[in-house]
XYZ file of C-alpha atoms in Angstrom:
554
model
C 4.380 -48.755 -39.206
C 6.924 -45.839 -38.900
C 9.784 -45.893 -36.670
C 9.170 -42.477 -34.137
C 6.045 -40.640 -34.025
C 5.540 -37.034 -33.162
C 1.902 -36.511 -31.756
C 1.150 -32.561 -31.336
C -2.023 -31.129 -29.539
C -2.626 -27.399 -30.639
C -1.214 -24.858 -28.006
C -4.148 -23.716 -26.005
C -3.836 -20.018 -25.553
C -2.894 -18.172 -22.142
C -5.947 -16.131 -21.802
C -7.936 -18.187 -19.336
C -8.294 -21.459 -17.836
C -8.272 -24.888 -19.948
C -12.175 -26.382 -20.623
C -13.233 -28.965 -21.965
C -13.909 -27.878 -25.590
C -9.780 -28.077 -25.812
C -9.912 -31.595 -24.305
C -12.790 -33.189 -26.240
C -11.290 -31.316 -29.764
C -7.184 -31.790 -29.243
C -6.162 -33.239 -25.660
C -8.480 -36.776 -25.882
C -7.846 -37.780 -29.603
C -4.112 -37.251 -29.120
C -3.695 -38.952 -25.612
C -5.903 -42.006 -26.636
C -3.643 -42.379 -29.885
C -0.258 -41.922 -27.973
C -1.791 -43.951 -25.240
C -2.234 -47.196 -28.059
C 1.606 -46.596 -29.623
C 3.294 -46.670 -26.373
C 1.115 -50.111 -25.690
C 3.183 -51.454 -28.849
C 6.303 -49.729 -27.511
C 6.535 -47.324 -30.459
C 8.973 -44.817 -29.768
C 7.393 -40.962 -29.219
C 6.853 -37.694 -27.948
C 3.448 -36.580 -27.299
C 4.315 -32.469 -26.928
C 2.019 -29.712 -26.646
C 2.237 -26.244 -24.770
C 0.969 -22.856 -23.740
C 0.069 -20.495 -26.808
C 1.595 -17.237 -24.803
C 1.531 -14.323 -27.204
C -1.307 -12.999 -29.858
C -3.905 -10.302 -29.302
C -6.200 -12.728 -26.829
C -3.586 -12.321 -24.483
C -2.908 -8.988 -25.014
C -6.779 -7.782 -24.836
C -7.057 -9.724 -21.572
C -3.661 -7.831 -19.890
C -5.404 -4.197 -20.906
C -8.888 -4.745 -19.326
C -7.527 -6.282 -16.016
C -4.954 -3.518 -16.174
C -2.260 -6.342 -15.735
C 0.796 -7.482 -17.388
C 0.886 -9.691 -19.959
C 3.417 -11.988 -18.144
C 1.236 -11.849 -14.917
C -1.658 -13.160 -17.186
C 0.523 -15.873 -19.141
C 2.413 -16.890 -15.890
C -0.824 -17.630 -13.923
C -2.691 -19.484 -17.002
C 0.641 -21.389 -18.459
C 0.490 -22.990 -14.667
C -3.042 -23.587 -14.224
C -3.364 -25.629 -17.158
C -0.028 -27.338 -17.328
C -1.837 -28.773 -13.953
C -4.767 -29.517 -14.962
C -3.578 -31.727 -18.197
C -1.831 -33.789 -15.659
C -4.778 -34.071 -13.462
C -6.951 -35.241 -16.143
C -4.153 -37.985 -16.816
C -3.249 -35.775 -20.867
C -0.046 -38.050 -20.851
C 1.934 -35.837 -22.481
C 5.815 -35.929 -22.757
C 6.647 -32.576 -22.454
C 4.685 -29.052 -22.421
C 6.690 -26.268 -23.212
C 5.954 -22.209 -23.390
C 6.032 -19.589 -26.150
C 7.656 -17.354 -23.820
C 10.297 -19.159 -23.496
C 14.027 -17.443 -24.926
C 14.362 -20.752 -26.394
C 11.246 -19.952 -28.479
C 11.441 -16.719 -29.573
C 15.379 -17.376 -30.755
C 14.287 -20.348 -32.887
C 11.277 -18.183 -34.467
C 13.798 -15.209 -35.302
C 15.971 -17.616 -36.580
C 13.391 -19.054 -39.207
C 12.146 -15.400 -39.814
C 15.619 -14.191 -40.316
C 16.445 -16.903 -43.072
C 13.369 -16.481 -44.942
C 13.913 -13.175 -45.370
C 17.131 -13.388 -46.821
C 15.601 -15.603 -49.180
C 12.851 -13.171 -50.496
C 10.266 -15.216 -48.815
C 8.278 -12.169 -47.714
C 6.793 -9.021 -49.338
C 7.401 -6.198 -47.647
C 4.553 -3.324 -47.876
C 2.783 -0.536 -46.755
C -1.241 -0.980 -45.803
C -3.682 0.789 -44.179
C -5.046 -0.993 -40.682
C -7.059 -0.228 -38.275
C -5.945 1.844 -35.446
C -7.777 3.259 -32.226
C -6.922 6.326 -31.242
C -7.603 7.179 -27.432
C -5.101 3.811 -26.767
C -2.735 4.744 -29.645
C -2.532 1.261 -30.852
C -3.089 -0.573 -34.294
C -5.714 -2.868 -33.399
C -4.567 -6.703 -34.975
C -7.786 -8.560 -35.876
C -9.177 -9.997 -32.760
C -9.317 -6.186 -31.596
C -12.078 -5.255 -33.715
C -15.577 -6.913 -33.989
C -18.560 -6.283 -36.732
C -20.938 -7.437 -39.101
C -19.370 -10.158 -41.421
C -20.667 -8.871 -45.122
C -21.422 -12.857 -46.084
C -23.446 -13.963 -43.469
C -24.615 -11.014 -41.152
C -22.861 -12.560 -37.736
C -22.633 -9.550 -36.177
C -19.419 -10.202 -33.870
C -17.463 -11.099 -37.151
C -13.152 -10.355 -36.758
C -11.604 -8.464 -38.909
C -9.979 -10.782 -40.664
C -12.330 -14.210 -40.164
C -16.170 -14.639 -39.035
C -16.022 -18.142 -36.895
C -19.684 -18.747 -38.170
C -19.310 -19.102 -41.977
C -15.468 -19.876 -41.697
C -14.878 -16.668 -44.549
C -11.324 -15.304 -44.096
C -11.873 -11.551 -44.443
C -10.171 -8.452 -45.992
C -9.485 -5.199 -44.252
C -12.451 -2.928 -44.799
C -14.500 -5.864 -45.566
C -16.094 -5.772 -42.069
C -19.198 -3.706 -41.914
C -19.782 -1.799 -38.750
C -16.226 -1.861 -37.288
C -15.720 -1.337 -33.317
C -12.672 -1.381 -32.004
C -13.242 -4.107 -28.511
C -11.093 -1.687 -26.418
C -13.147 1.509 -26.470
C -16.672 0.743 -28.780
C -15.866 3.232 -31.201
C -14.995 2.742 -34.842
C -11.643 3.029 -35.437
C -9.854 4.826 -38.062
C -7.409 3.481 -40.703
C -4.046 4.424 -40.612
C -0.324 3.947 -42.473
C 1.921 0.852 -41.292
C 4.541 -1.294 -42.901
C 4.813 -5.122 -42.472
C 5.973 -8.338 -44.194
C 3.618 -10.628 -45.951
C 3.230 -14.383 -46.977
C 3.171 -13.936 -50.592
C 0.362 -16.857 -51.416
C 0.145 -16.145 -55.168
C 4.391 -16.446 -55.239
C 3.690 -20.058 -53.495
C 0.988 -21.458 -55.336
C 2.473 -23.915 -57.054
C 3.838 -25.360 -54.049
C 0.358 -25.025 -51.872
C -1.035 -27.025 -54.993
C 1.362 -30.185 -54.423
C 0.469 -29.876 -50.738
C -3.057 -30.312 -51.509
C -1.869 -32.992 -53.774
C 0.526 -34.826 -50.945
C -2.362 -34.529 -48.485
C -5.149 -36.151 -50.586
C -3.000 -39.038 -51.454
C -1.959 -39.514 -47.927
C -5.842 -39.613 -47.350
C -6.373 -36.406 -45.301
C -9.551 -35.377 -43.832
C -12.060 -34.118 -46.535
C -12.332 -30.866 -44.658
C -8.453 -30.200 -45.392
C -8.462 -30.940 -48.755
C -11.873 -28.760 -49.269
C -10.632 -26.017 -47.504
C -7.302 -25.852 -49.443
C -9.243 -25.739 -52.618
C -11.252 -23.148 -51.467
C -8.086 -21.534 -50.491
C -6.885 -21.475 -54.258
C -9.893 -20.667 -55.345
C -10.202 -17.343 -53.179
C -6.932 -15.974 -54.586
C -5.932 -14.322 -51.759
C -2.863 -13.043 -52.410
C -0.970 -11.923 -49.198
C -1.334 -12.543 -45.492
C 0.280 -10.182 -42.861
C 2.993 -12.389 -40.695
C 4.114 -9.468 -38.384
C 1.714 -7.142 -36.092
C 1.846 -3.702 -34.524
C 1.911 -4.672 -31.327
C 4.591 -5.090 -28.201
C 3.797 -7.978 -26.967
C 5.031 -11.330 -29.169
C 8.301 -12.391 -30.113
C 9.815 -9.272 -31.097
C 11.514 -8.562 -35.035
C 14.835 -6.950 -34.305
C 15.203 -3.329 -35.642
C 11.754 -2.545 -34.903
C 10.443 -0.523 -31.330
C 6.514 -2.430 -31.901
C 6.564 -4.905 -34.197
C 6.177 -8.689 -33.416
C 5.728 -12.322 -35.401
C 1.985 -12.959 -36.299
C 1.501 -15.516 -33.400
C 0.396 -18.512 -35.666
C 3.303 -17.871 -37.738
C 5.541 -18.281 -34.550
C 2.920 -20.821 -32.501
C 2.991 -23.326 -34.638
C 7.307 -23.523 -34.050
C 6.365 -24.207 -30.659
C 5.955 -28.070 -31.391
C 9.502 -28.283 -32.750
C 10.960 -25.948 -29.528
C 8.884 -27.686 -26.952
C 10.659 -30.826 -28.485
C 13.673 -29.458 -28.142
C 13.330 -28.422 -24.983
C 12.483 -32.298 -23.646
C 15.659 -33.635 -25.914
C 17.646 -31.019 -24.313
C 16.199 -32.131 -20.448
C 16.188 -36.164 -21.478
C 19.916 -35.921 -23.329
C 18.112 -36.811 -26.746
C 18.508 -35.641 -30.238
C 15.391 -33.696 -31.020
C 16.214 -33.487 -35.114
C 15.699 -37.405 -35.444
C 12.425 -36.864 -34.618
C 12.062 -33.869 -37.441
C 14.171 -34.352 -39.540
C 14.098 -38.020 -40.276
C 12.216 -39.920 -43.050
C 10.859 -42.863 -40.642
C 9.416 -40.197 -38.200
C 5.527 -39.587 -38.409
C 4.183 -36.057 -37.680
C 0.350 -36.083 -36.852
C -1.556 -32.828 -35.708
C -4.171 -33.077 -33.036
C -6.596 -29.539 -34.164
C -9.677 -27.718 -34.615
C -11.035 -26.804 -37.212
C -10.208 -23.275 -36.797
C -6.438 -23.966 -36.770
C -6.645 -25.430 -40.429
C -4.798 -22.837 -42.523
C -1.866 -22.721 -39.913
C -1.070 -26.665 -40.463
C -2.189 -27.146 -43.600
C -0.770 -24.262 -45.207
C 1.409 -21.598 -42.730
C 3.698 -25.297 -41.157
C 4.637 -26.929 -44.198
C 5.017 -23.448 -46.533
C 7.528 -21.847 -43.301
C 9.236 -24.678 -42.599
C 10.085 -26.354 -45.684
C 11.239 -23.275 -47.324
C 13.583 -22.796 -44.340
C 15.112 -26.441 -44.209
C 13.744 -28.768 -46.421
C 15.195 -31.391 -44.474
C 12.296 -30.676 -41.933
C 9.013 -33.480 -41.987
C 5.394 -32.540 -43.077
C 2.494 -33.721 -41.309
C 1.358 -37.528 -42.467
C -1.909 -36.736 -40.877
C -4.238 -33.770 -39.547
C -6.726 -34.793 -37.091
C -9.240 -32.320 -37.318
C -11.885 -31.703 -35.057
C -15.343 -29.877 -34.976
C -16.243 -27.529 -31.815
C -17.849 -28.759 -28.523
C -20.269 -26.811 -27.456
C -21.888 -26.220 -23.800
C -25.658 -26.300 -23.086
C -26.135 -25.417 -27.036
C -24.120 -22.650 -26.903
C -20.248 -21.904 -28.365
C -17.791 -22.087 -25.757
C -16.075 -19.065 -25.356
C -13.300 -18.129 -23.049
C -13.118 -14.403 -23.305
C -16.979 -14.332 -22.662
C -16.621 -16.740 -19.460
C -19.097 -19.545 -21.177
C -17.364 -23.058 -20.467
C -17.493 -26.093 -18.099
C -13.436 -24.506 -17.270
C -11.260 -27.727 -15.647
C -9.974 -25.874 -12.667
C -13.659 -25.976 -11.518
C -14.569 -28.991 -12.630
C -11.870 -30.869 -10.794
C -12.326 -28.509 -7.383
C -15.948 -29.736 -6.739
C -15.899 -33.007 -8.786
C -12.309 -34.329 -8.538
C -13.849 -38.074 -8.205
C -14.889 -38.034 -11.828
C -12.012 -37.433 -13.928
C -12.842 -40.345 -15.427
C -16.368 -39.623 -16.110
C -15.484 -36.651 -17.983
C -13.076 -38.544 -20.587
C -16.052 -40.400 -20.954
C -18.372 -37.855 -21.859
C -15.701 -35.275 -24.044
C -14.837 -39.066 -26.239
C -18.802 -40.317 -26.242
C -19.641 -36.636 -27.704
C -16.445 -35.628 -29.684
C -16.838 -33.241 -31.821
C -15.606 -36.023 -34.919
C -17.887 -34.909 -38.298
C -20.212 -31.947 -36.790
C -20.249 -29.938 -33.588
C -21.827 -31.651 -30.676
C -23.279 -30.494 -27.089
C -22.090 -31.253 -23.571
C -24.974 -30.850 -20.938
C -24.618 -32.241 -17.367
C -27.810 -34.575 -18.386
C -25.662 -36.685 -20.492
C -22.955 -36.502 -17.796
C -25.346 -38.196 -14.883
C -26.453 -40.579 -17.949
C -22.889 -41.837 -18.906
C -21.787 -42.158 -15.081
C -24.727 -43.855 -14.047
C -26.431 -45.865 -17.022
C -23.030 -47.121 -18.780
C -19.755 -46.756 -16.466
C -21.788 -47.618 -13.529
C -24.669 -49.936 -14.876
C -22.388 -52.037 -17.541
C -18.602 -51.483 -16.804
C -18.930 -51.389 -12.944
C -21.915 -54.013 -12.955
C -19.675 -56.722 -14.755
C -16.199 -56.027 -12.516
C -18.319 -56.200 -9.359
C -20.077 -59.170 -10.490
C -17.050 -61.314 -11.339
C -15.455 -60.226 -8.679
C -17.184 -60.819 -5.858
C -17.763 -64.471 -7.537
C -14.474 -65.122 -7.178
C -14.192 -63.556 -4.010
C -16.958 -65.873 -2.586
C -16.489 -68.721 -4.428
C -12.873 -69.335 -5.503
C -10.503 -67.816 -2.393
C -10.120 -64.567 -4.808
C -8.042 -66.762 -6.909
C -8.590 -67.200 -11.436
C -9.174 -71.089 -11.239
C -7.428 -73.504 -11.758
C -9.101 -77.064 -12.579
C -10.635 -75.877 -15.942
C -11.005 -78.200 -18.850
C -12.833 -75.592 -21.953
C -14.665 -77.247 -24.618
C -15.088 -76.406 -27.889
C -17.711 -73.223 -27.817
C -15.595 -71.791 -24.671
C -12.531 -71.901 -26.221
C -14.540 -69.961 -29.262
C -15.283 -67.551 -26.555
C -11.673 -67.036 -25.866
C -10.659 -66.573 -29.649
C -13.232 -63.512 -29.351
C -11.765 -61.875 -26.387
C -8.386 -62.107 -27.455
C -8.681 -60.261 -30.989
C -10.082 -56.875 -29.107
C -6.939 -55.703 -28.626
C -6.429 -55.411 -32.511
C -9.831 -54.484 -33.354
C -9.813 -51.494 -30.753
C -6.173 -50.658 -31.913
C -7.302 -50.538 -35.809
C -9.842 -48.232 -34.305
C -7.436 -45.622 -33.200
C -5.152 -45.944 -35.964
C -8.228 -44.383 -37.658
C -9.006 -41.971 -35.260
C -12.260 -43.421 -34.780
C -11.940 -42.718 -31.160
C -16.049 -42.790 -30.316
C -16.225 -46.163 -31.980
C -12.910 -47.199 -30.184
C -14.624 -46.500 -26.961
C -17.792 -48.040 -27.864
C -16.262 -51.389 -28.786
C -14.316 -51.199 -25.468
C -17.838 -50.612 -23.551
C -18.768 -53.714 -25.704
C -16.518 -55.883 -24.155
C -18.464 -55.402 -20.284
C -21.720 -56.095 -22.293
C -20.600 -59.173 -23.759
C -19.613 -60.578 -20.250
C -22.445 -59.353 -18.280
C -24.848 -61.561 -20.987
C -22.008 -64.140 -20.701
C -22.970 -64.455 -16.798
C -26.437 -63.861 -17.249
C -26.934 -66.429 -19.328
C -24.781 -69.336 -18.247
C -25.379 -68.406 -14.272
C -22.553 -69.876 -12.667
C -23.945 -69.289 -9.138
C -26.583 -72.043 -9.729
C -24.099 -74.456 -10.036
C -22.265 -76.498 -7.905
C -19.086 -74.403 -6.192
C -15.659 -75.785 -8.007
C -17.704 -78.130 -10.614
C -15.481 -78.012 -13.714
C -18.261 -75.970 -15.538
C -18.065 -73.579 -12.967
C -14.395 -73.372 -12.844
C -14.436 -72.443 -16.897
C -17.290 -69.794 -16.912
C -15.083 -67.960 -13.759
C -11.997 -68.549 -15.759
C -13.529 -66.859 -18.940
C -15.300 -64.108 -17.053
C -11.610 -63.401 -15.561
C -10.502 -63.043 -18.682
C -12.486 -60.442 -20.100
C -11.783 -58.631 -17.220
C -8.437 -58.576 -17.541
C -8.829 -57.322 -20.660
C -11.244 -54.543 -19.847
C -8.122 -53.998 -17.344
C -5.671 -53.753 -20.252
C -7.578 -51.669 -22.447
C -9.208 -49.284 -20.254
C -5.905 -47.221 -20.367
C -6.864 -45.953 -23.539
C -9.413 -43.925 -22.653
C -10.160 -44.386 -18.386
C -6.567 -43.823 -16.902
C -7.902 -43.587 -12.933
C -9.791 -46.462 -13.568
C -7.273 -48.627 -15.460
C -5.036 -47.790 -12.301
C -7.790 -48.453 -10.004
C -8.665 -51.839 -11.766
C -4.372 -52.687 -11.592
C -4.653 -52.793 -7.879
C -8.188 -54.421 -7.979
C -6.470 -57.575 -9.915
C -3.352 -57.125 -7.874
C -1.327 -56.343 -11.177
C 1.017 -53.929 -11.947
C 1.913 -51.676 -14.754
C 4.978 -53.552 -16.154
C 3.278 -57.517 -15.866
C 0.490 -56.292 -17.569
C 2.505 -55.072 -20.945
C 4.868 -57.558 -20.515
C 2.502 -60.790 -20.995
C 4.583 -62.649 -23.979
C 1.331 -63.422 -25.868
C -0.951 -60.793 -24.530
C -3.571 -63.923 -24.260
C -4.260 -64.608 -20.323
C -3.356 -61.590 -18.191
C -4.702 -63.242 -15.249
C -3.112 -66.991 -14.952
C -4.649 -69.452 -13.286
C -4.390 -69.273 -9.500
C -3.192 -65.794 -9.903
C -4.878 -64.112 -6.298
C -6.996 -60.800 -6.767
C -7.839 -58.439 -4.233
C -11.831 -57.858 -2.442
C -14.266 -56.006 -4.365
C -14.747 -52.232 -4.066
C -17.111 -50.114 -5.790
C -15.083 -48.029 -8.576
C -17.304 -45.647 -10.004
C -19.961 -43.357 -7.433
C -23.173 -42.666 -8.488
C -24.699 -39.169 -9.475
C -27.733 -38.218 -7.906
C -29.974 -35.095 -7.578
C -27.802 -33.093 -5.021
C -25.123 -33.045 -7.564
C -27.021 -30.154 -9.516
C -26.065 -27.667 -6.739
C -22.623 -29.029 -7.698
C -23.317 -28.498 -11.279
C -24.445 -25.276 -10.660
C -21.081 -23.988 -8.822
C -18.996 -25.088 -11.956
C -21.493 -23.316 -14.523
C -21.185 -20.100 -12.465
């Protein structure tokens, strides 16, 4: 494995609050991966930040008659707080409105401009006469000419995934006035994809060799076939990273947003007195992006083409983990349409169910297809799995130790051959779960973790130690084995259920240092180790909770 890792989670827009789609598609898989690498004592930085430019923020500011700075300051603060409350273990959460980010982005733009990397040309773009404003992509909606979706944007159809060119859209309307916009002449800078075709083909070959997702390879193949010659990387707006010598021209948000990973690292390095380039300009570093499927072009093409032409010493992604979309009650989640489970509202009404939400979103993670969140699933996962399987096993073992062995791990043991085999089977769990995490199979890793509790419950039911005489060798053997399963559940839970992990440490009278520094990581609970009294870890969800669910929905 590489010496250093850069784990990035796609930057959420600060046009609204964080929602379950952000967690499920991006932050939770990146968090699990980072937590696992940390358990291996790897050097890594897990970074993200607020994407504070772009049309969505400007739209919100116009609709609410507020300054864009007011909008971004409001949501950046809440998003950052909510990520921490959801136990997303970021090392740095930056913001693209910061001067450091602006300066870095313009530095790259200027160097590429001097290298004739861009095309400068006159085009006709949508223009809203009432607002005296050129309309960037998301300001214009209409009918997709391919799938007939009625709310396609002027540059992209979210339903069929087709990239659209100017004038492709049928019945275009400005979202500001609901009127048909006119076309007006303007000058912008473009990425010349025709000129970069050989580089794009090289990226496809490289990513294929690295065993990138077939989604990415297929996307790049389709991009090459589509013969899209150029893509504008500037916009006629007054909000964003301003281009020198122009009054109302900024960098296209996704030109500079992907650079936010680097500026976030620079910010982290300054605060911690580290050398950021040891990560980004080092062949021994491994860069892994966690994104949603709508961000493929920016991470697989924009970033590699921009950064390598700016400075060939920067590393390229070693893997891009792409997830599909999480829906809510069968409909697509939308911040702008206020159709989502927003994390700030969830935490307000259900602060004790953070791990239940994490569990639900991991189990239903949209890995290969869109998935659907419902409160009924949330209830079932909490009551039947977290309480019925995991909580049940923990309570059974703790009660037995409290009642029959003075809350201590048995010391007078003499394991037979089969019992030793059981322990060897348990010892393999960290490696098995680790392999699944490294293969980005997070749902399977969580199921494997839960299977450990299932195995423990079956073992207890089969052996029935409560029917044996107290302090007999066989009684002690069973409690010792059950205790080791408990220790492994505690150790492995940190990847998935951090609040549960903290509660288990207290219950088992352990701390983070001693559980991660056990030399052979075999018996987390040694003989005679004293644990604490039994406590319920998970709360049951009953019918009265549906009133709370409705409050979160509205």
